[in-house]
């Protein structure tokens, strides 16, 4: 028994993923599950500090020494710039900008409070050095993309580089400042060139990085650099630990044609499957992964097409694919039955289809619905008002989906409770034609499929390796119409600050004096055991406040 248990632990390898606490989720309660860290649109690194950005969003993630520490929704639109710079006391400054605004926050173990910063206070981007001089009198150059070293008035190919692939045209050159190693990258391999007294023209050490099909960016400290690997639109992060490159990005090997999907039910809470691996969250909250069964000797296809998955009472996985029904016994997979009778091809699973609930039906991701079960009608969604986050989304470049100006979304779903939900890159729209619509900010864009489970809602993309989760009790919930409040419990001389998102670190929208009446409540959300309320002030300002400083309004109020 103990041997079987030990074998199970070894076979079903634990995976380092966040436990989906509020510390790892955006202001709307959406948590990035895969990849971790966030799918990076932008990356900034300094020393052992790494900040990544959820693509097409205003959400950033902090990592220190390879450990996920914090996630913050800046309240900005899709970011255009992300920078780390030195701050007093050994801390760092984080700078983030969208098309309109820039903010700054101090970074230590967590990201601090945000403040607006003018463009002239942003740190300048240092130019790429033309000469690298790790030791006095030893200078490295690139001549026609080839590395040369100058010493004693002579230029030549470094002796340790001769005869290696690094003597050819280089893709990346990084570091090489005073006392620093010089890093070279070419065709999936990096090399560290270190100049010492014993090796005055450099000692070459080679390290395999990853099969980065497009490009690599090296950043951070040359002693412990970070590599951002671009693989046909997806990214992975790696950190050099002094001896080898360690992957920072946890993935499920999702990529075309190795499609994946999310499964709930049958003990899965949830299970994530690709054509080669299965990942699931245990009842204790930890994550486990296992390779799918070996393919038959003569397999028409080079991977599984999983149809469904399960986790039994012992916590062991099962899977059904076109090659049979398999159950893991703690040591190995065993075939216990035939293939799925439904034979649901993955392409059919991902194809647009009609979805219905008590409100009506949606047709794929088109902006059409059928309330009476007979006639399809245009689904009128609200347009972005001036200065709103949706207006910022409309200002995105031409390949960005223009909210309210196209006839389809990235994806759509009809939820069990009667609501419809649409994803427009890093913005989610939820509601009904009768009760109205509300937006939620996502940690990243490009997700295009919904799966609803007992615990919450999953949003994912099998091609780009993105997967998010929102617990049902974490979603912002609307309050009844005409819910009015008065500011209460705020000391005289103090104010209740209205924030852009439900986080004390976010930017201030307005300030309400003690006793301010006729503050209209719109939504509430619980964040780390505290309730925040989205409010609309008499002056028309919209933002979030700590709900414990609101009391039911006495007397008549009317909309501003």
Coordinates of N, CA and C in Angstrom, one line a residue, residues 101-278:
X101 N -2.2 57.2 -19.7 CA -1.6 57.5 -18.3 C -0.4 56.6 -18.0
X102 N 0.4 57.1 -17.0 CA 1.5 56.3 -16.5 C 1.3 56.4 -15.0
X103 N 1.6 55.2 -14.3 CA 1.6 55.1 -12.9 C 2.9 54.6 -12.4
X104 N 3.1 54.8 -11.1 CA 4.4 54.4 -10.4 C 4.0 53.8 -9.1
X105 N 4.7 52.7 -8.7 CA 4.5 52.1 -7.4 C 5.8 51.5 -6.9
X106 N 6.0 51.5 -5.6 CA 7.2 51.0 -5.0 C 7.0 49.5 -4.9
X107 N 8.1 48.7 -5.1 CA 8.0 47.3 -5.1 C 9.0 46.7 -4.1
X108 N 8.5 45.9 -3.2 CA 9.3 45.2 -2.3 C 8.9 43.7 -2.3
X109 N 8.3 43.2 -1.2 CA 7.7 41.9 -1.3 C 6.4 41.9 -2.0
X110 N 5.7 43.1 -2.0 CA 4.5 43.2 -2.8 C 4.6 44.6 -3.6
X111 N 3.6 44.8 -4.4 CA 3.5 46.0 -5.1 C 2.8 47.0 -4.3
X112 N 3.3 48.2 -4.1 CA 2.7 49.2 -3.3 C 1.6 50.1 -3.9
X113 N 1.3 51.2 -3.3 CA 0.2 52.0 -3.8 C 0.6 52.7 -5.1
X114 N -0.4 52.9 -6.0 CA -0.1 53.5 -7.3 C -0.3 55.0 -7.2
X115 N 0.5 55.7 -8.0 CA 0.4 57.2 -8.1 C 0.6 57.5 -9.6
X116 N -0.1 58.5 -10.0 CA 0.1 59.0 -11.4 C 1.5 59.7 -11.5
X117 N 2.1 59.5 -12.6 CA 3.5 60.1 -12.8 C 3.5 60.7 -14.2
X118 N 4.0 61.9 -14.3 CA 4.1 62.6 -15.7 C 5.2 61.9 -16.5
X119 N 5.1 62.1 -17.8 CA 6.0 61.5 -18.7 C 7.5 61.9 -18.5
X120 N 7.7 63.1 -18.0 CA 9.1 63.6 -17.8 C 9.7 62.9 -16.6
X121 N 9.0 62.2 -15.8 CA 9.6 61.5 -14.6 C 9.8 60.0 -14.9
X122 N 9.5 59.6 -16.1 CA 9.7 58.2 -16.4 C 11.2 58.0 -16.7
X123 N 11.7 56.8 -16.2 CA 13.1 56.6 -16.5 C 13.4 56.4 -18.0
X124 N 14.5 56.9 -18.4 CA 14.9 56.8 -19.8 C 15.3 55.4 -20.1
X125 N 15.0 54.9 -21.3 CA 15.4 53.6 -21.7 C 16.9 53.7 -22.2
X126 N 17.8 53.0 -21.5 CA 19.2 53.1 -21.9 C 19.4 52.5 -23.3
X127 N 20.3 53.1 -24.1 CA 20.5 52.6 -25.5 C 21.4 51.3 -25.4
X128 N 21.3 50.5 -26.4 CA 22.1 49.3 -26.5 C 23.5 49.7 -26.6
X129 N 24.4 49.2 -25.7 CA 25.8 49.6 -25.8 C 26.5 49.1 -27.1
X130 N 27.3 49.9 -27.7 CA 28.0 49.5 -28.9 C 29.3 48.7 -28.5
X131 N 29.8 49.0 -27.3 CA 31.1 48.4 -26.8 C 30.8 47.8 -25.4
X132 N 31.3 46.6 -25.2 CA 31.1 46.0 -23.9 C 32.5 45.7 -23.3
X133 N 32.7 46.2 -22.1 CA 34.1 46.1 -21.5 C 34.0 45.5 -20.1
X134 N 34.0 44.1 -20.0 CA 33.9 43.5 -18.7 C 35.1 43.7 -17.8
X135 N 36.3 43.9 -18.4 CA 37.5 44.2 -17.7 C 38.3 45.2 -18.5
X136 N 39.0 46.1 -17.8 CA 39.7 47.2 -18.5 C 40.6 46.6 -19.5
X137 N 40.6 47.2 -20.7 CA 41.4 46.8 -21.8 C 40.9 45.6 -22.6
X138 N 39.7 45.0 -22.2 CA 39.1 43.9 -23.0 C 37.8 44.4 -23.4
X139 N 37.6 44.6 -24.7 CA 36.4 45.2 -25.3 C 35.8 44.3 -26.4
X140 N 34.5 44.1 -26.2 CA 33.8 43.2 -27.2 C 32.9 44.0 -28.1
X141 N 32.8 43.7 -29.4 CA 32.0 44.4 -30.4 C 31.2 43.3 -31.2
X142 N 30.2 43.8 -31.9 CA 29.6 43.1 -32.9 C 29.9 43.7 -34.2
X143 N 30.5 42.9 -35.1 CA 30.8 43.4 -36.5 C 30.1 42.5 -37.4
X144 N 29.1 43.1 -38.1 CA 28.2 42.3 -39.0 C 27.6 41.1 -38.3
X145 N 27.1 41.3 -37.1 CA 26.5 40.3 -36.2 C 27.4 39.3 -35.7
X146 N 28.7 39.4 -35.9 CA 29.7 38.4 -35.4 C 30.5 39.1 -34.3
X147 N 30.7 38.3 -33.2 CA 31.4 38.8 -32.0 C 32.9 38.8 -32.3
X148 N 33.5 40.0 -31.9 CA 34.9 40.1 -31.9 C 35.4 40.7 -30.6
X149 N 36.6 40.5 -30.2 CA 37.2 41.0 -29.0 C 38.4 41.8 -29.4
X150 N 38.6 43.0 -28.7 CA 39.8 43.8 -28.9 C 40.6 43.8 -27.6
X151 N 41.9 43.5 -27.8 CA 42.8 43.5 -26.6 C 44.2 43.7 -27.2
X152 N 44.9 44.6 -26.5 CA 46.3 44.9 -27.0 C 46.3 45.5 -28.4
X153 N 45.2 46.2 -28.8 CA 45.2 46.9 -30.1 C 44.8 46.0 -31.2
X154 N 44.5 44.7 -30.9 CA 44.1 43.7 -32.0 C 42.7 43.3 -31.8
X155 N 42.0 43.1 -33.0 CA 40.6 42.6 -33.0 C 40.6 41.2 -33.6
X156 N 39.8 40.3 -33.0 CA 39.8 38.9 -33.5 C 38.6 38.2 -32.9
X157 N 38.2 37.1 -33.4 CA 37.2 36.3 -32.8 C 37.7 35.7 -31.5
X158 N 37.0 35.8 -30.4 CA 37.4 35.2 -29.1 C 37.9 33.8 -29.3
X159 N 39.0 33.4 -28.9 CA 39.5 32.0 -29.1 C 38.5 31.0 -28.6
X160 N 37.9 31.2 -27.5 CA 36.9 30.2 -26.9 C 35.7 30.0 -27.8
X161 N 35.4 31.0 -28.7 CA 34.2 31.0 -29.5 C 34.5 30.3 -30.8
X162 N 35.7 30.3 -31.3 CA 36.1 29.7 -32.6 C 35.6 28.3 -32.6
X163 N 35.1 27.9 -33.8 CA 34.7 26.5 -34.0 C 33.3 26.2 -33.4
X164 N 32.6 27.1 -32.7 CA 31.3 26.9 -32.2 C 30.3 27.6 -33.0
X165 N 29.0 27.4 -32.8 CA 28.0 28.1 -33.5 C 27.9 29.5 -33.2
X166 N 28.6 29.9 -32.0 CA 28.5 31.3 -31.6 C 29.6 32.1 -32.4
X167 N 30.4 31.5 -33.2 CA 31.3 32.3 -34.1 C 30.5 32.7 -35.3
X168 N 29.3 32.3 -35.5 CA 28.4 32.7 -36.6 C 27.6 33.9 -36.2
X169 N 26.7 34.3 -37.0 CA 25.9 35.5 -36.7 C 25.1 35.2 -35.4
X170 N 25.1 36.2 -34.5 CA 24.4 36.0 -33.2 C 23.0 36.6 -33.3
X171 N 22.1 36.0 -32.5 CA 20.8 36.5 -32.4 C 20.6 37.5 -31.3
X172 N 21.3 37.3 -30.2 CA 21.2 38.2 -29.0 C 22.6 38.3 -28.4
X173 N 22.9 39.5 -27.9 CA 24.1 39.8 -27.1 C 23.6 40.6 -25.9
X174 N 24.0 40.1 -24.7 CA 23.4 40.7 -23.4 C 24.5 40.8 -22.4
X175 N 24.5 41.8 -21.6 CA 25.4 42.0 -20.5 C 26.8 42.4 -20.9
X176 N 27.8 42.0 -20.2 CA 29.2 42.4 -20.6 C 29.6 43.8 -20.1
X177 N 28.9 44.3 -19.1 CA 29.4 45.5 -18.4 C 30.5 45.3 -17.5
X178 N 31.1 46.3 -16.8 CA 32.2 46.1 -15.9 C 31.9 45.0 -14.9
X179 N 32.7 43.9 -14.9 CA 32.6 42.8 -13.9 C 31.5 41.8 -14.3
X180 N 30.8 42.0 -15.4 CA 29.6 41.2 -15.7 C 30.0 40.1 -16.8
X181 N 29.4 39.0 -16.8 CA 29.5 38.0 -17.9 C 28.8 38.6 -19.1
X182 N 29.2 38.1 -20.3 CA 28.6 38.4 -21.6 C 27.8 37.2 -22.1
X183 N 26.6 37.4 -22.4 CA 25.7 36.3 -22.8 C 25.5 36.4 -24.3
X184 N 25.6 35.2 -24.9 CA 25.4 35.1 -26.4 C 24.2 34.1 -26.6
X185 N 23.4 34.3 -27.6 CA 22.3 33.4 -27.9 C 22.2 33.2 -29.4
X186 N 22.1 31.9 -29.8 CA 21.9 31.5 -31.1 C 21.3 30.1 -31.2
X187 N 20.2 30.0 -31.9 CA 19.5 28.7 -32.2 C 19.4 27.8 -31.0
X188 N 18.5 28.2 -30.1 CA 18.1 27.4 -28.9 C 19.2 27.3 -27.8
X189 N 20.3 27.9 -28.0 CA 21.4 27.7 -27.0 C 22.0 29.0 -26.6
X190 N 22.3 29.1 -25.3 CA 23.0 30.3 -24.8 C 24.4 29.9 -24.4
X191 N 25.3 31.0 -24.4 CA 26.6 30.8 -23.9 C 27.0 32.0 -23.0
X192 N 27.7 31.7 -21.9 CA 28.2 32.7 -21.0 C 29.7 32.8 -21.2
X193 N 30.1 34.0 -21.6 CA 31.5 34.3 -21.8 C 32.0 35.2 -20.6
X194 N 32.9 34.6 -19.8 CA 33.4 35.2 -18.6 C 34.8 35.6 -18.7
X195 N 35.2 36.8 -18.5 CA 36.6 37.3 -18.6 C 37.1 37.3 -17.2
X196 N 38.2 36.6 -17.0 CA 38.9 36.5 -15.7 C 40.4 36.6 -16.0
X197 N 41.2 36.7 -14.9 CA 42.6 36.7 -15.0 C 43.1 35.5 -15.7
X198 N 42.5 34.3 -15.4 CA 43.0 33.1 -16.1 C 42.5 33.0 -17.5
X199 N 41.4 33.7 -17.8 CA 40.8 33.7 -19.2 C 40.6 35.1 -19.6
X200 N 41.7 35.8 -20.0 CA 41.6 37.2 -20.3 C 40.8 37.5 -21.5
X201 N 40.6 36.6 -22.4 CA 39.7 36.8 -23.6 C 38.4 36.1 -23.5
X202 N 38.1 35.6 -22.3 CA 36.8 35.0 -22.1 C 36.8 33.5 -22.1
X203 N 36.1 32.9 -21.0 CA 35.9 31.5 -20.9 C 34.4 31.2 -21.4
X204 N 34.2 30.3 -22.3 CA 32.9 30.0 -22.9 C 32.3 28.8 -22.2
X205 N 31.0 29.0 -21.7 CA 30.2 27.9 -21.1 C 28.9 27.9 -21.8
X206 N 28.4 26.8 -22.3 CA 27.2 26.7 -23.1 C 26.1 26.1 -22.3
X207 N 24.9 26.6 -22.5 CA 23.7 26.2 -21.8 C 22.5 26.1 -22.7
X208 N 21.9 25.0 -22.8 CA 20.7 24.9 -23.6 C 19.5 25.7 -23.0
X209 N 18.8 26.4 -23.8 CA 17.7 27.2 -23.2 C 16.4 26.6 -23.5
X210 N 15.8 26.7 -24.7 CA 14.6 26.1 -25.0 C 14.4 26.2 -26.5
X211 N 13.5 25.5 -27.1 CA 13.2 25.6 -28.5 C 12.3 26.8 -28.8
X212 N 12.9 28.0 -28.7 CA 12.2 29.2 -29.0 C 12.2 29.4 -30.5
X213 N 11.0 29.3 -31.1 CA 10.9 29.2 -32.6 C 11.1 30.6 -33.2
X214 N 10.9 31.7 -32.5 CA 11.0 33.0 -33.1 C 12.1 33.8 -32.5
X215 N 12.1 34.2 -31.3 CA 13.1 35.1 -30.8 C 13.2 34.9 -29.3
X216 N 14.3 35.4 -28.8 CA 14.6 35.4 -27.3 C 15.0 36.8 -26.9
X217 N 14.5 37.2 -25.7 CA 15.0 38.5 -25.1 C 15.6 38.1 -23.8
X218 N 16.8 38.6 -23.5 CA 17.5 38.4 -22.2 C 17.4 39.8 -21.5
X219 N 17.1 39.7 -20.2 CA 16.9 40.9 -19.4 C 17.2 40.6 -18.0
X220 N 17.3 41.7 -17.1 CA 17.5 41.5 -15.7 C 19.0 41.6 -15.5
X221 N 19.5 40.8 -14.5 CA 20.9 40.8 -14.1 C 21.7 39.8 -14.9
X222 N 22.8 40.2 -15.5 CA 23.6 39.3 -16.2 C 24.2 38.1 -15.4
X223 N 24.2 38.3 -14.1 CA 24.6 37.1 -13.2 C 23.5 36.1 -13.1
X224 N 22.3 36.5 -13.1 CA 21.1 35.6 -13.0 C 20.1 36.2 -14.0
X225 N 20.3 36.1 -15.3 CA 19.4 36.7 -16.3 C 18.1 35.9 -16.4
X226 N 17.1 36.6 -17.0 CA 15.8 36.1 -17.3 C 15.7 36.0 -18.8
X227 N 15.2 35.0 -19.4 CA 15.0 34.8 -20.8 C 13.5 34.8 -21.1
X228 N 13.0 35.6 -22.0 CA 11.7 35.6 -22.5 C 11.7 35.0 -23.9
X229 N 11.1 33.8 -24.0 CA 11.1 33.0 -25.2 C 9.8 33.2 -26.0
X230 N 9.9 33.6 -27.2 CA 8.7 33.9 -28.1 C 8.6 32.6 -29.0
X231 N 7.4 32.0 -28.8 CA 7.2 30.7 -29.6 C 5.9 30.9 -30.4
X232 N 5.9 31.5 -31.6 CA 4.8 31.7 -32.4 C 3.6 32.3 -31.7
X233 N 3.8 33.4 -31.1 CA 2.7 34.1 -30.4 C 2.5 33.8 -29.0
X234 N 3.1 32.7 -28.5 CA 3.0 32.4 -27.1 C 4.4 32.7 -26.5
X235 N 4.5 32.8 -25.2 CA 5.7 33.1 -24.5 C 6.0 32.1 -23.4
X236 N 7.3 31.9 -23.1 CA 7.6 31.2 -21.9 C 8.8 32.0 -21.2
X237 N 8.9 31.9 -19.9 CA 9.9 32.6 -19.2 C 10.9 31.6 -18.5
X238 N 12.2 31.9 -18.5 CA 13.2 31.0 -17.9 C 14.1 31.9 -17.1
X239 N 14.7 31.4 -16.0 CA 15.6 32.1 -15.2 C 16.9 31.2 -15.0
X240 N 18.0 31.9 -15.2 CA 19.3 31.1 -15.0 C 19.6 31.1 -13.5
X241 N 19.8 29.9 -12.9 CA 20.1 29.8 -11.5 C 21.5 29.7 -11.1
X242 N 22.4 29.9 -12.1 CA 23.9 29.8 -11.9 C 24.5 28.6 -12.5
X243 N 23.6 27.6 -12.8 CA 24.1 26.3 -13.4 C 23.3 26.0 -14.7
X244 N 22.1 26.3 -14.7 CA 21.2 25.9 -15.8 C 20.0 26.9 -15.9
X245 N 19.3 26.8 -17.0 CA 18.1 27.6 -17.2 C 16.9 26.8 -16.5
X246 N 16.2 27.5 -15.7 CA 15.0 26.9 -15.1 C 13.7 27.5 -15.6
X247 N 12.8 26.7 -16.0 CA 11.5 27.3 -16.5 C 10.7 28.0 -15.4
X248 N 10.3 29.2 -15.6 CA 9.4 29.9 -14.7 C 8.0 29.7 -15.1
X249 N 7.7 29.5 -16.3 CA 6.4 29.4 -16.8 C 5.9 27.9 -16.7
X250 N 4.8 27.7 -16.0 CA 4.1 26.4 -15.9 C 3.1 26.3 -17.0
X251 N 3.2 25.3 -17.8 CA 2.3 25.1 -18.9 C 1.7 23.7 -18.9
X252 N 0.9 23.5 -19.9 CA 0.3 22.1 -20.0 C 0.7 21.6 -21.4
X253 N 1.7 22.2 -22.1 CA 2.0 21.8 -23.4 C 0.8 21.9 -24.4
X254 N 0.1 23.0 -24.2 CA -1.0 23.2 -25.1 C -0.5 23.9 -26.3
X255 N -0.7 23.4 -27.5 CA -0.4 24.1 -28.7 C -1.0 23.4 -29.9
X256 N -1.3 24.1 -30.9 CA -1.9 23.5 -32.1 C -0.8 22.6 -32.8
X257 N -1.2 21.4 -33.2 CA -2.5 20.8 -33.2 C -2.8 20.1 -31.9
X258 N -2.0 20.2 -30.9 CA -2.2 19.5 -29.6 C -3.2 20.3 -28.8
X259 N -4.5 20.2 -29.2 CA -5.5 21.0 -28.6 C -5.8 20.6 -27.2
X260 N -6.4 21.4 -26.4 CA -6.7 21.0 -25.1 C -8.1 21.5 -24.7
X261 N -8.6 21.1 -23.5 CA -9.9 21.5 -23.1 C -10.0 21.4 -21.6
X262 N -11.0 22.0 -21.0 CA -11.3 22.0 -19.6 C -12.5 21.1 -19.3
X263 N -12.4 20.2 -18.3 CA -13.5 19.3 -18.0 C -13.8 19.5 -16.5
X264 N -15.1 19.6 -16.2 CA -15.6 19.6 -14.8 C -16.6 18.5 -14.6
X265 N -16.8 18.1 -13.4 CA -17.6 16.9 -13.1 C -16.8 15.7 -13.0
X266 N -17.4 14.6 -12.5 CA -16.7 13.3 -12.4 C -15.5 13.4 -11.5
X267 N -15.5 14.3 -10.5 CA -14.4 14.5 -9.6 C -13.4 15.5 -10.0
X268 N -13.6 16.1 -11.2 CA -12.7 17.1 -11.8 C -13.2 18.5 -11.3
X269 N -12.2 19.2 -10.6 CA -12.6 20.5 -10.1 C -11.5 21.5 -10.2
X270 N -11.0 21.7 -11.4 CA -11.3 21.1 -12.7 C -10.2 20.1 -13.1
X271 N -10.3 19.5 -14.3 CA -9.3 18.8 -15.0 C -9.0 19.6 -16.3
X272 N -7.7 19.8 -16.6 CA -7.3 20.4 -17.8 C -6.5 19.3 -18.7
X273 N -6.9 19.1 -19.9 CA -6.3 18.1 -20.7 C -5.8 18.7 -22.1
X274 N -4.7 18.2 -22.4 CA -4.2 18.4 -23.8 C -4.1 17.0 -24.4
X275 N -3.4 17.0 -25.6 CA -3.3 15.7 -26.3 C -2.2 14.8 -25.7
X276 N -1.4 15.4 -24.7 CA -0.3 14.6 -24.1 C -0.3 14.6 -22.6
X277 N -1.0 15.6 -21.9 CA -0.9 15.7 -20.5 C -2.3 16.0 -19.9
X278 N -2.4 15.7 -18.6 CA -3.6 16.0 -17.8 C -3.1 16.7 -16.5

